[in-house]
Coordinates of C-alpha atoms and ligand atoms in Angstrom, one line a residue:
M11 CA 88.0 -206.9 96.1
T12 CA 90.3 -209.2 97.9
Q13 CA 90.0 -213.0 97.5
E14 CA 90.3 -213.7 101.2
R15 CA 90.1 -211.6 104.3
A16 CA 92.5 -211.7 107.2
V17 CA 90.6 -212.2 110.4
P18 CA 90.0 -209.1 112.6
A19 CA 93.1 -208.4 114.6
E20 CA 93.9 -207.4 118.1
A21 CA 97.3 -206.1 119.0
P22 CA 99.6 -209.0 119.9
E23 CA 101.8 -209.0 122.9
T24 CA 105.1 -208.6 121.2
S25 CA 107.5 -205.7 121.7
L26 CA 106.5 -202.7 119.7
D27 CA 108.6 -201.3 116.9
F28 CA 107.4 -198.3 115.1
I29 CA 105.5 -200.3 112.5
R30 CA 103.6 -202.3 115.1
T31 CA 102.9 -199.1 117.0
R32 CA 101.5 -197.7 113.7
I33 CA 99.4 -200.7 113.0
N34 CA 98.0 -200.8 116.5
Q35 CA 97.0 -197.2 116.0
D36 CA 95.3 -198.0 112.7
L37 CA 93.4 -200.9 114.3
A38 CA 92.4 -198.8 117.3
D39 CA 91.1 -196.0 115.0
G40 CA 89.2 -198.5 113.0
R41 CA 91.0 -197.5 109.9
Y42 CA 91.7 -201.2 109.2
T43 CA 90.1 -204.1 111.0
C44 CA 92.8 -206.7 110.1
V45 CA 96.4 -206.9 109.0
H46 CA 97.2 -208.1 105.4
T47 CA 100.7 -207.6 104.2
R48 CA 102.7 -208.8 101.2
F49 CA 106.2 -209.6 100.2
P50 CA 106.8 -208.2 96.7
P51 CA 110.0 -209.4 95.2
E52 CA 111.0 -208.5 91.7
P53 CA 112.0 -211.8 90.0
N54 CA 115.2 -210.4 88.7
G55 CA 117.7 -212.2 91.0
Y56 CA 118.0 -214.4 94.0
L57 CA 116.9 -213.3 97.4
H58 CA 119.5 -212.1 99.9
I59 CA 119.6 -211.6 103.7
G60 CA 118.2 -208.1 103.2
H61 CA 115.1 -209.7 101.7
A62 CA 115.0 -212.0 104.7
K63 CA 114.5 -209.0 106.9
S64 CA 111.5 -208.0 104.8
I65 CA 110.2 -211.6 104.7
C66 CA 110.4 -211.9 108.5
L67 CA 108.8 -208.6 108.9
N68 CA 105.8 -209.1 106.5
F69 CA 105.1 -212.7 107.3
G70 CA 105.8 -212.0 111.0
L71 CA 103.2 -209.3 111.1
A72 CA 100.7 -211.6 109.5
R73 CA 101.5 -214.2 112.1
D74 CA 101.4 -211.9 115.1
Y75 CA 98.1 -210.2 114.1
H76 CA 96.5 -213.4 112.8
G77 CA 96.4 -211.8 109.4
L78 CA 97.7 -212.8 106.0
C79 CA 100.7 -212.2 103.9
N80 CA 100.7 -212.6 100.1
L81 CA 103.7 -213.5 98.0
R82 CA 103.6 -211.1 95.1
F83 CA 106.0 -211.2 92.2
D84 CA 106.5 -207.6 91.0
D85 CA 107.2 -208.6 87.4
T86 CA 106.7 -205.5 85.4
N87 CA 110.1 -205.5 83.7
P88 CA 110.1 -208.2 81.0
V89 CA 113.8 -207.7 80.2
K90 CA 115.4 -208.6 83.5
E91 CA 113.0 -211.2 84.8
D92 CA 113.0 -214.9 84.6
T93 CA 111.2 -218.1 85.9
E94 CA 114.5 -219.4 87.4
Y95 CA 114.2 -216.5 89.8
V96 CA 110.6 -217.1 90.5
D97 CA 111.3 -220.7 91.5
S98 CA 114.2 -219.8 93.7
I99 CA 112.2 -217.0 95.4
R100 CA 109.4 -219.4 96.2
E101 CA 111.8 -221.9 97.7
D102 CA 113.7 -219.4 99.8
V103 CA 110.6 -217.7 101.2
R104 CA 109.2 -221.1 102.1
W105 CA 112.5 -222.2 103.7
L106 CA 112.4 -219.0 105.8
G107 CA 109.0 -220.0 107.1
G108 CA 106.8 -217.8 104.9
E109 CA 103.4 -219.3 104.2
W110 CA 101.2 -217.8 101.6
D111 CA 98.8 -220.7 100.8
D112 CA 97.2 -220.0 97.5
R113 CA 97.9 -216.3 97.7
E114 CA 100.7 -216.3 95.1
F115 CA 100.2 -213.3 92.9
Y116 CA 101.9 -211.7 90.0
A117 CA 101.7 -208.0 89.1
S118 CA 101.5 -209.3 85.5
D119 CA 98.1 -210.9 86.3
Y120 CA 96.8 -207.4 86.8
F121 CA 98.1 -206.0 83.4
E122 CA 94.6 -205.9 81.9
K123 CA 93.1 -204.2 85.0
L124 CA 96.0 -201.8 85.2
Y125 CA 95.4 -200.9 81.6
E126 CA 91.8 -200.1 82.3
F127 CA 92.8 -197.9 85.3
A128 CA 95.2 -196.1 82.9
E129 CA 92.4 -195.4 80.4
Q130 CA 90.3 -194.2 83.3
L131 CA 93.0 -191.7 84.3
I132 CA 93.1 -190.5 80.7
R133 CA 89.4 -190.1 80.5
D134 CA 89.5 -188.1 83.8
G135 CA 92.1 -185.8 82.3
K136 CA 94.7 -187.1 84.8
A137 CA 97.1 -188.8 82.4
Y138 CA 98.5 -188.0 78.9
V139 CA 100.6 -189.5 76.2
D140 CA 103.9 -187.7 76.0
S141 CA 106.0 -187.9 72.8
Q142 CA 109.1 -186.3 74.0
S143 CA 112.3 -188.4 73.9
A144 CA 113.6 -189.9 77.1
D145 CA 116.4 -187.3 77.2
E146 CA 113.9 -184.4 76.8
I147 CA 111.7 -185.8 79.6
R148 CA 114.7 -186.0 81.9
E149 CA 115.9 -182.6 81.0
N150 CA 112.5 -181.0 81.4
R151 CA 111.9 -182.6 84.8
G152 CA 114.0 -179.9 86.5
T153 CA 116.0 -180.3 89.6
L154 CA 115.6 -179.9 93.4
T155 CA 116.1 -176.1 92.9
R156 CA 114.6 -175.6 89.5
P157 CA 111.0 -176.5 88.6
G158 CA 110.3 -178.7 85.6
T159 CA 108.9 -177.6 82.3
E160 CA 105.6 -178.8 81.0
S161 CA 105.7 -181.0 78.0
P162 CA 104.3 -179.6 74.7
Y163 CA 102.1 -182.7 74.6
R164 CA 100.7 -182.2 78.0
N165 CA 97.4 -180.7 76.9
R166 CA 96.4 -183.3 74.2
S167 CA 92.7 -184.0 74.2
V168 CA 91.3 -187.0 75.9
E169 CA 90.4 -188.5 72.5
E170 CA 93.9 -188.0 71.2
N171 CA 95.4 -189.5 74.3
L172 CA 93.1 -192.5 74.2
D173 CA 93.8 -193.1 70.6
L174 CA 97.6 -192.9 71.1
F175 CA 97.6 -195.0 74.2
R176 CA 95.5 -197.7 72.4
R177 CA 97.9 -197.7 69.5
M178 CA 100.8 -197.9 72.0
R179 CA 99.2 -201.1 73.3
A180 CA 98.6 -202.4 69.8
G181 CA 102.3 -202.2 69.1
E182 CA 102.2 -199.5 66.5
F183 CA 105.1 -197.5 67.9
T184 CA 108.7 -198.4 68.6
D185 CA 110.3 -198.3 72.0
G186 CA 110.8 -194.9 73.5
T187 CA 108.6 -193.0 71.1
H188 CA 105.8 -192.3 73.6
V189 CA 105.1 -192.8 77.3
L190 CA 102.0 -192.4 79.3
R191 CA 102.4 -189.8 82.1
A192 CA 100.3 -188.8 85.1
K193 CA 99.3 -185.1 84.8
I194 CA 100.1 -183.8 88.2
D195 CA 102.4 -180.8 88.6
M196 CA 105.7 -180.0 86.9
A197 CA 106.6 -177.6 89.6
A198 CA 105.9 -180.0 92.5
P199 CA 108.6 -179.8 95.2
N200 CA 108.7 -183.6 95.2
I201 CA 110.3 -184.5 91.9
V202 CA 108.5 -187.8 91.9
M203 CA 105.3 -185.9 91.4
R204 CA 106.4 -184.0 88.3
D205 CA 104.2 -185.9 85.8
P206 CA 105.7 -189.4 86.5
T207 CA 105.8 -191.9 83.8
L208 CA 103.1 -194.6 84.2
Y209 CA 103.6 -196.7 81.0
R210 CA 106.4 -197.2 78.5
I211 CA 106.6 -199.1 75.3
R212 CA 108.7 -202.3 75.4
H213 CA 108.7 -204.7 72.6
A214 CA 109.9 -207.5 74.7
A215 CA 108.6 -211.0 75.7
H216 CA 107.5 -211.3 79.3
H217 CA 108.2 -214.6 81.1
R218 CA 104.5 -215.0 81.9
T219 CA 102.5 -212.9 79.4
G220 CA 104.7 -213.7 76.4
D221 CA 104.2 -211.3 73.5
T222 CA 100.8 -210.1 74.6
W223 CA 102.0 -206.7 75.8
K224 CA 103.9 -204.0 74.0
I225 CA 103.5 -201.6 76.9
Y226 CA 104.5 -202.2 80.5
P227 CA 103.3 -200.3 83.6
M228 CA 105.9 -198.6 85.8
Y229 CA 106.6 -199.6 89.4
D230 CA 104.8 -196.6 91.0
F231 CA 101.7 -197.3 89.0
T232 CA 101.7 -201.0 89.5
H233 CA 102.6 -201.4 93.1
C234 CA 99.9 -199.3 94.7
L235 CA 97.2 -200.8 92.5
S236 CA 98.4 -204.3 93.1
D237 CA 98.2 -203.6 96.8
S238 CA 94.8 -202.2 96.4
I239 CA 93.5 -205.1 94.3
E240 CA 94.8 -207.6 96.9
G241 CA 93.3 -205.7 99.8
I242 CA 96.6 -205.1 101.5
T243 CA 96.3 -203.1 104.6
H244 CA 99.9 -202.2 105.3
S245 CA 102.3 -202.0 102.4
I246 CA 105.7 -202.1 103.9
C247 CA 108.7 -201.1 101.9
T248 CA 112.2 -199.7 102.3
L249 CA 113.1 -196.1 102.8
E250 CA 114.1 -195.3 99.3
F251 CA 110.4 -195.2 98.5
V252 CA 109.6 -192.4 101.0
N253 CA 109.3 -189.9 98.3
N254 CA 107.2 -192.2 96.2
R255 CA 104.5 -192.5 98.9
E256 CA 103.0 -189.2 97.7
L257 CA 102.5 -190.8 94.3
Y258 CA 101.3 -194.0 95.8
D259 CA 98.6 -192.1 97.5
W260 CA 97.9 -189.9 94.4
V261 CA 97.2 -192.8 92.1
L262 CA 94.8 -194.5 94.5
D263 CA 93.0 -191.3 95.3
A264 CA 92.8 -190.3 91.6
L265 CA 91.2 -193.7 90.8
Q266 CA 89.1 -193.7 94.0
V267 CA 90.0 -197.3 94.9
Y268 CA 90.6 -199.1 98.2
H269 CA 93.6 -197.4 99.9
P270 CA 96.4 -199.4 101.7
Q271 CA 98.9 -197.6 103.9
Q272 CA 102.6 -197.5 102.7
I273 CA 105.1 -197.6 105.6
E274 CA 108.8 -197.4 105.0
F275 CA 111.6 -198.9 107.1
A276 CA 115.4 -198.9 106.8
R277 CA 117.1 -201.4 104.5
L278 CA 119.4 -203.9 106.1
G279 CA 123.1 -203.4 105.3
I280 CA 125.8 -205.9 106.6
T281 CA 129.5 -205.4 106.8
Y282 CA 131.9 -207.1 104.4
T283 CA 129.2 -207.9 101.8
V284 CA 126.9 -206.3 99.3
L285 CA 123.1 -206.5 99.3
S286 CA 122.2 -205.4 95.9
K287 CA 120.9 -207.8 93.3
R288 CA 122.7 -205.8 90.6
K289 CA 126.0 -206.3 92.3
L290 CA 125.3 -209.9 93.2
I291 CA 124.4 -210.7 89.6
H292 CA 127.7 -209.2 88.6
L293 CA 129.6 -211.5 91.0
V294 CA 127.8 -214.5 89.6
K295 CA 128.0 -213.6 85.9
E296 CA 131.7 -212.6 86.0
G297 CA 132.7 -215.8 87.9
H298 CA 133.9 -214.1 91.1
V299 CA 131.9 -216.7 93.0
R300 CA 130.8 -220.2 92.0
G301 CA 127.1 -219.3 91.6
W302 CA 124.1 -217.8 93.4
D303 CA 124.4 -220.4 96.1
D304 CA 128.1 -220.0 96.7
P305 CA 128.3 -220.2 100.5
R306 CA 130.2 -216.9 100.5
M307 CA 127.2 -215.1 99.0
P308 CA 124.7 -213.2 101.2
T309 CA 121.9 -214.9 99.3
I310 CA 119.4 -217.1 101.2
C311 CA 120.5 -220.1 99.1
G312 CA 124.1 -219.3 99.7
L313 CA 123.6 -219.1 103.5
R314 CA 121.5 -222.3 103.3
R315 CA 124.3 -224.2 101.5
R316 CA 126.7 -222.9 104.0
G317 CA 124.7 -224.5 106.8
F318 CA 122.8 -221.5 108.3
T319 CA 119.4 -222.5 109.6
P320 CA 116.1 -220.6 109.0
E321 CA 115.7 -220.2 112.8
A322 CA 119.1 -218.5 113.0
I323 CA 118.2 -216.1 110.3
Q324 CA 114.9 -215.4 111.9
D325 CA 116.6 -214.8 115.2
F326 CA 119.0 -212.4 113.4
C327 CA 116.1 -210.5 111.9
A328 CA 114.4 -210.3 115.3
R329 CA 117.6 -209.0 117.0
I330 CA 118.2 -206.2 114.4
G331 CA 114.5 -205.2 114.6
V332 CA 113.1 -202.5 112.3
A333 CA 113.8 -198.9 112.5
R334 CA 113.8 -195.9 110.2
A335 CA 117.5 -195.1 110.6
E336 CA 119.8 -196.7 108.1
N337 CA 122.5 -198.8 109.8
L338 CA 125.2 -201.3 109.0
V339 CA 124.9 -204.5 111.0
E340 CA 128.0 -206.5 111.7
Y341 CA 128.4 -209.7 109.9
G342 CA 129.5 -211.1 113.2
L343 CA 126.0 -210.8 114.6
L344 CA 124.7 -213.1 111.9
E345 CA 127.4 -215.6 112.8
F346 CA 126.6 -215.2 116.4
C347 CA 123.0 -216.2 115.8
V348 CA 124.0 -219.2 113.8
R349 CA 126.4 -220.3 116.5
E350 CA 123.8 -219.9 119.2
Q351 CA 121.4 -222.1 117.2
L352 CA 123.8 -224.7 116.2
N353 CA 125.4 -225.0 119.6
A354 CA 122.1 -226.3 120.8
L355 CA 121.2 -228.4 117.8
A356 CA 124.2 -229.6 115.9
P357 CA 125.4 -233.2 116.8
R358 CA 129.1 -233.4 117.4
Y359 CA 131.6 -235.5 115.5
M360 CA 135.4 -235.7 115.2
A361 CA 137.4 -234.5 112.3
V362 CA 141.0 -233.4 111.9
L363 CA 141.5 -230.4 109.7
D364 CA 145.3 -230.4 109.8
P365 CA 146.4 -233.9 110.4
I366 CA 149.6 -235.2 112.0
K367 CA 150.1 -238.9 112.6
L368 CA 150.2 -240.3 116.1
I369 CA 151.2 -243.9 116.9
I370 CA 150.4 -245.6 120.1
D371 CA 153.3 -248.0 120.4
N372 CA 151.9 -250.2 123.1
Y373 CA 148.5 -250.7 121.3
P374 CA 148.1 -254.0 119.4
E375 CA 148.9 -253.6 115.8
D376 CA 145.8 -255.1 114.2
Q377 CA 143.2 -254.3 116.8
T378 CA 140.3 -252.1 116.3
E379 CA 137.9 -251.0 119.1
W380 CA 134.5 -249.5 118.2
F381 CA 133.5 -246.9 120.8
D382 CA 129.9 -245.9 121.2
M383 CA 130.0 -242.2 121.4
P384 CA 127.2 -239.8 122.1
V385 CA 126.8 -236.9 119.6
S386 CA 126.6 -234.4 122.5
Q387 CA 128.5 -234.4 125.7
D388 CA 125.6 -233.6 128.0
G389 CA 123.1 -235.8 126.1
T390 CA 120.9 -232.8 125.1
I391 CA 121.2 -233.9 121.5
P392 CA 120.0 -237.5 121.2
G393 CA 122.1 -240.0 119.2
E394 CA 125.2 -242.1 119.2
R395 CA 127.6 -243.4 116.6
K396 CA 130.4 -245.9 116.5
V397 CA 133.9 -244.6 116.3
P398 CA 136.8 -246.9 115.5
F399 CA 140.0 -246.7 117.5
A400 CA 143.3 -248.2 116.4
R401 CA 147.0 -248.0 116.9
E402 CA 147.6 -245.2 114.3
L403 CA 145.6 -242.0 114.6
Y404 CA 145.5 -238.5 113.3
I405 CA 145.4 -235.6 115.6
E406 CA 145.4 -231.9 114.9
R407 CA 148.9 -230.7 114.2
D408 CA 148.3 -227.7 116.4
D409 CA 147.5 -229.9 119.4
F410 CA 151.2 -230.9 119.6
R411 CA 154.1 -228.6 120.4
L412 CA 157.8 -229.3 120.4
D413 CA 158.3 -226.2 122.6
P414 CA 155.0 -225.8 124.5
P415 CA 154.3 -222.3 125.8
K416 CA 153.3 -221.9 129.5
K417 CA 149.9 -223.3 130.3
F418 CA 149.8 -225.4 127.2
H419 CA 147.6 -228.3 128.3
R420 CA 147.7 -230.4 125.1
L421 CA 150.4 -232.7 123.9
Y422 CA 154.1 -232.4 124.1
Q423 CA 156.9 -234.8 125.0
G424 CA 156.2 -236.2 128.4
A425 CA 152.7 -234.8 128.6
E426 CA 149.6 -236.9 129.2
V427 CA 146.2 -236.0 127.6
R428 CA 142.9 -237.6 127.1
L429 CA 141.8 -238.7 123.7
R430 CA 138.1 -237.8 123.6
Y431 CA 136.0 -240.8 124.9
A432 CA 139.0 -243.2 124.3
Y433 CA 142.1 -243.4 126.4
Y434 CA 144.8 -241.4 128.3
I435 CA 148.0 -241.2 126.3
T436 CA 151.4 -240.0 127.1
C437 CA 153.8 -238.6 124.5
T438 CA 157.1 -240.5 124.4
S439 CA 158.9 -239.2 121.4
V440 CA 158.5 -237.4 118.1
E441 CA 160.0 -238.0 114.6
C442 CA 160.9 -234.8 112.8
D443 CA 161.8 -234.1 109.2
E444 CA 165.1 -232.5 108.0
N445 CA 163.7 -229.1 108.8
G446 CA 162.9 -230.1 112.4
L447 CA 159.1 -230.2 111.8
P448 CA 157.2 -232.9 113.6
Q449 CA 156.0 -235.8 111.3
V450 CA 155.0 -238.6 113.6
I451 CA 154.2 -238.5 117.3
H452 CA 154.8 -241.6 119.4
C453 CA 152.7 -242.3 122.6
T454 CA 151.8 -245.0 125.0
Y455 CA 148.3 -245.5 126.2
D456 CA 146.9 -246.5 129.6
P457 CA 144.5 -249.5 129.0
Q458 CA 142.9 -248.7 132.4
S459 CA 141.6 -245.4 131.1
R460 CA 139.2 -246.9 128.5
G461 CA 136.4 -244.5 127.6
G462 CA 138.6 -241.6 128.6
S463 CA 138.0 -241.9 132.3
S464 CA 140.7 -241.6 134.9
P465 CA 141.9 -245.0 136.2
D466 CA 143.3 -243.9 139.5
G467 CA 142.0 -240.4 140.1
R468 CA 144.9 -238.8 138.3
K469 CA 143.8 -235.8 136.3
V470 CA 144.8 -234.6 132.9
K471 CA 144.1 -231.0 131.8
G472 CA 143.8 -231.5 128.0
T473 CA 141.3 -233.5 125.9
I474 CA 142.0 -233.7 122.2
H475 CA 140.1 -235.1 119.3
W476 CA 141.4 -237.7 116.9
V477 CA 140.5 -240.1 114.1
S478 CA 141.8 -243.5 113.3
S479 CA 144.0 -243.1 110.3
R480 CA 143.0 -246.5 108.8
H481 CA 139.3 -245.7 109.1
A482 CA 139.3 -242.0 108.5
V483 CA 137.8 -240.7 105.2
P484 CA 139.6 -237.8 103.5
A485 CA 137.2 -235.0 102.9
E486 CA 137.4 -231.7 101.0
V487 CA 136.7 -228.9 103.5
R488 CA 136.0 -225.4 102.2
L489 CA 136.9 -222.7 104.7
Y490 CA 135.2 -219.4 104.1
D491 CA 136.1 -215.9 105.0
H492 CA 134.4 -212.5 104.2
L493 CA 133.8 -212.1 100.5
F494 CA 135.2 -208.5 100.7
T495 CA 138.0 -206.9 102.7
L496 CA 136.2 -203.6 103.1
A497 CA 133.7 -203.4 106.0
N498 CA 131.5 -200.7 104.6
L499 CA 130.9 -201.2 100.9
N500 CA 128.7 -198.2 100.7
D501 CA 131.9 -196.3 101.3
V502 CA 134.1 -197.4 98.4
P503 CA 136.8 -194.8 97.9
E504 CA 136.7 -192.7 94.8
G505 CA 138.2 -194.3 91.7
K506 CA 137.5 -197.8 93.0
T507 CA 134.6 -200.2 92.8
F508 CA 133.4 -202.8 95.1
L509 CA 135.2 -205.4 93.0
D510 CA 138.5 -203.9 94.0
F511 CA 137.8 -205.1 97.5
L512 CA 137.1 -208.8 96.7
N513 CA 138.9 -210.9 99.3
P514 CA 141.4 -213.2 97.5
D515 CA 141.4 -215.5 100.5
S516 CA 137.6 -215.8 100.9
L517 CA 137.8 -219.5 100.0
K518 CA 140.5 -221.9 101.2
I519 CA 140.2 -225.6 100.4
I520 CA 141.9 -228.2 102.5
T521 CA 141.7 -232.0 102.9
A522 CA 140.6 -233.1 106.3
M523 CA 140.4 -236.5 107.9
I524 CA 136.9 -237.3 109.2
E525 CA 135.4 -240.1 111.2
P526 CA 133.5 -242.7 109.1
A527 CA 130.1 -241.7 110.4
L528 CA 130.5 -238.2 109.0
A529 CA 131.1 -239.4 105.4
A530 CA 127.5 -240.5 105.1
M531 CA 126.0 -237.3 106.4
P532 CA 123.3 -236.0 104.1
A533 CA 123.8 -232.6 102.4
G534 CA 122.5 -229.7 104.5
K535 CA 122.8 -231.4 107.9
T536 CA 125.1 -229.1 109.8
V537 CA 127.2 -230.8 112.5
Q538 CA 129.9 -229.7 114.9
F539 CA 133.4 -230.9 114.3
E540 CA 134.5 -231.0 117.9
R541 CA 136.6 -228.1 119.0
L542 CA 136.7 -226.7 115.5
G543 CA 133.4 -225.3 114.4
Y544 CA 130.2 -226.0 112.6
F545 CA 130.4 -227.7 109.2
C546 CA 127.8 -228.6 106.6
P547 CA 128.0 -231.4 104.0
D548 CA 127.9 -229.9 100.6
P549 CA 125.8 -231.3 97.7
D550 CA 129.1 -231.6 95.7
G551 CA 130.2 -234.4 97.9
T552 CA 129.5 -238.2 97.9
P553 CA 130.0 -240.7 100.7
E554 CA 133.2 -241.7 99.0
K555 CA 134.4 -238.2 98.4
P556 CA 132.7 -236.0 101.1
V557 CA 132.7 -232.2 100.8
F558 CA 132.1 -230.0 103.8
N559 CA 131.5 -226.2 104.1
R560 CA 132.6 -224.5 107.2
T561 CA 129.5 -222.7 108.5
V562 CA 131.2 -220.8 111.3
T563 CA 134.0 -221.3 113.7
L564 CA 133.4 -222.0 117.3
K565 CA 135.2 -218.9 118.4
D566 CA 132.8 -216.1 119.0
S567 CA 134.7 -212.9 118.5
W568 CA 131.4 -210.9 118.1
A569 CA 130.1 -211.6 121.6
K570 CA 133.5 -210.9 123.1
Q571 CA 133.7 -207.6 121.3
E572 CA 130.2 -206.7 122.5
Q573 CA 131.2 -207.5 126.1
R574 CA 134.2 -205.2 125.8
R575 CA 132.1 -202.3 124.5
Ligands
LIG25 P1 118.0 -205.0 95.4 O1 118.4 -203.6 95.7 O2 118.8 -206.0 96.1 O3 117.8 -205.2 94.0 P2 115.2 -204.6 95.6 O4 114.6 -203.7 96.6 O5 115.2 -204.1 94.2 O6 116.6 -205.1 96.1 P3 112.9 -206.3 95.5 O7 112.8 -207.6 94.8 O8 112.2 -205.2 94.9 O9 114.5 -206.0 95.5 O10 112.7 -206.5 97.0 C1 111.5 -207.1 97.6 C2 111.3 -206.6 98.9 O11 112.4 -206.8 99.8 C3 111.0 -205.1 98.9 O12 109.9 -204.8 99.7 C4 112.2 -204.5 99.4 O13 112.0 -203.3 100.0 C5 112.8 -205.5 100.4 N1 114.2 -205.4 100.5 C6 115.1 -205.5 99.5 N2 116.4 -205.3 100.0 C7 116.3 -205.1 101.3 C8 117.2 -204.9 102.3 N3 118.5 -204.8 102.1 N4 116.7 -204.7 103.6 C9 115.4 -204.8 103.8 N5 114.5 -205.1 102.9 C10 114.9 -205.2 101.6
LIG26 MG1 113.0 -203.2 93.8

C-alpha cells in the first residue's frame, strides 16, 4: 500500500537504546524488512524542543537504518488547526535536518478511506452509532474501579447504524447528537477499550478539506490507519499513549490491514520552561512573550532566532537519548551543547556591553589605525576584519576598578594591560562624578607594542577588549534569562498556575557599542563577542540600528556543576 519502500535494513553500528534494540529484534525476526518511521505533528501550534527530540529520533532512525521517515500532519481537529502552523512545522523540521522528499502526508487526505474503514467496522458489527449525550457517555464509561455501562444504543442493527452514520456524514445532525463508537468491551480493565469514540460530528471548516466533512475521525482511529496506509514499520510516540496501544492494535486487527508496531518513549521535559502547545499558545496570545519566535520560547523558531544551531539541538537530543522513564533535563545542558558548537564555529568580534570611556592621552588626536584582526585567535575559524583604533575608546566598565581586589589583572590606576590586538596601555588617572563613580579613564600607550605584542619582553597579565568610540555603532542587545523562575513546572504548587512563575527579568534590553564589522552581520549569523558570550543578530535590526540577541554567555555553569557532582 505504501508509495515507496525503504530499502531492506541492517542494524547500524550506533549505540543501542531500547528502541533500536527493539527494531533490531524485529529485523532479525523478519517481522519487518526495513525501517519506515514518521513524524506526526498536529498543526495546532509551533514545534518546540520536545518535538525536536521526536524529529531527531524518527528521522535519525530512518538515516541509521537507510530507511524513510514521512512528515505527516495529524490534522483531524478542524477547529484548532491552521496553515500558518503547517508552514512553520515544515520550515522547522527541515531546519533540524529532517528530509521527507515527497512524503508529506496529511491525515485529512485519508478521510475518505477512513470513512470506508468505519463503514466496514459497522458492517462487521464492530462499531455502532451512539446517541447518548457527551455527559452520559462520560458518566457511563465507569472508572478504574467501576466497570462501564453499556449504551442503550449499543445493539442497533447494522442497517440502522449505517443509515445513521451516513446521515451524520451528510450533515443531518447537529454537533454532539451522535458519535460512532467501537464495540469492544464496556468492562475492559483498560478504560481506553470501553467502546472508544471513533467519529464525532463537527460542523466546522477544515483548513484543507473545507466544508466537505461534517464528521471527523478521532486520533485513535486515524493514527493507526494512517500509519498502516503509509506502510510505517515503527510508530514511535510518547508514553501517554501507552494505554492507547491496545486500541491501536485492535483497530488494525479488526480491519485486517497491514500492522505497524507502536513503541512509546518518555517525553522530554526541560527545567524553567513549559513544553505544551496549549501553554505556549497562551503565552503568545496573552502577550507574555513577543511571539512564537520570541528567543525566550522553547520553540524551534525561538531557539533559531536566539542563535541556537540545528547541530547543537541534534547534539542535545543525542546526549539525552531515549528512555522509557520520564525525566526533567536541565536547561543548562541545552546551553552547554550550544556553547560547545559555537565555541568551534562562531567568529569572534569585539563589543562593549557596559561602556566606559577611555582616553589615550599620548595618542594623536585625529589619527585612526585600521588593524587587521583574525576572527579567531588560533586561526581555526577563517576570516579577518578591519578594526579601527583611535584616541578615544570604550571598554567594559567592569574591566576597570578604583579599588582592585587581589589578583585583579585588568585595569586600575597604575596598571598596564593589553588592548586586544592593539597596544599595551597604562592607566594614569580617572575622572569620577560627584558620587565617586568613574566616568573617564585616562591612559598612555606604548607605541612599541603595536599589535598587542610585548616590546621588550615585559609581560602583562590582562587583555581586555575595546571599541573605538568614534567608529563604534550603538546596538540594542537583548539579554535573556529563563522564562520562568520555577525549575519544575510540572510541580506548580496548589492554587497557583505556571503563569505565576513567569520571570519578570527574562528580558533585559541594553545599548552596547559594537565594532563596525558587526553592524553589517546578517540576521541569524551567531558570533562571539569576545569575553562576553555568543550573540545573534536579530531580524528586527538594520545595519544602522543593529539588534543582537544574547544566545548564551561564555560561562559554563552546567559543566562545572556536573564536575562537582
Ligand atoms: P503538546 O503536548 O506540546 O501539544 P503533542 O504531543 O500534542 O504536544 P503533536 O503535534 O501531537 O504534539 O506531537 C508530534 C510528535 O511529537 C508526537 O509524536 C509527540 O509524541 C512528539 N512530542 C511532542 N511533545 C514531545 C516531547 N515533549 N518530547 C518528545 N516528543 C514529543
Ligand atoms: Mg498530540
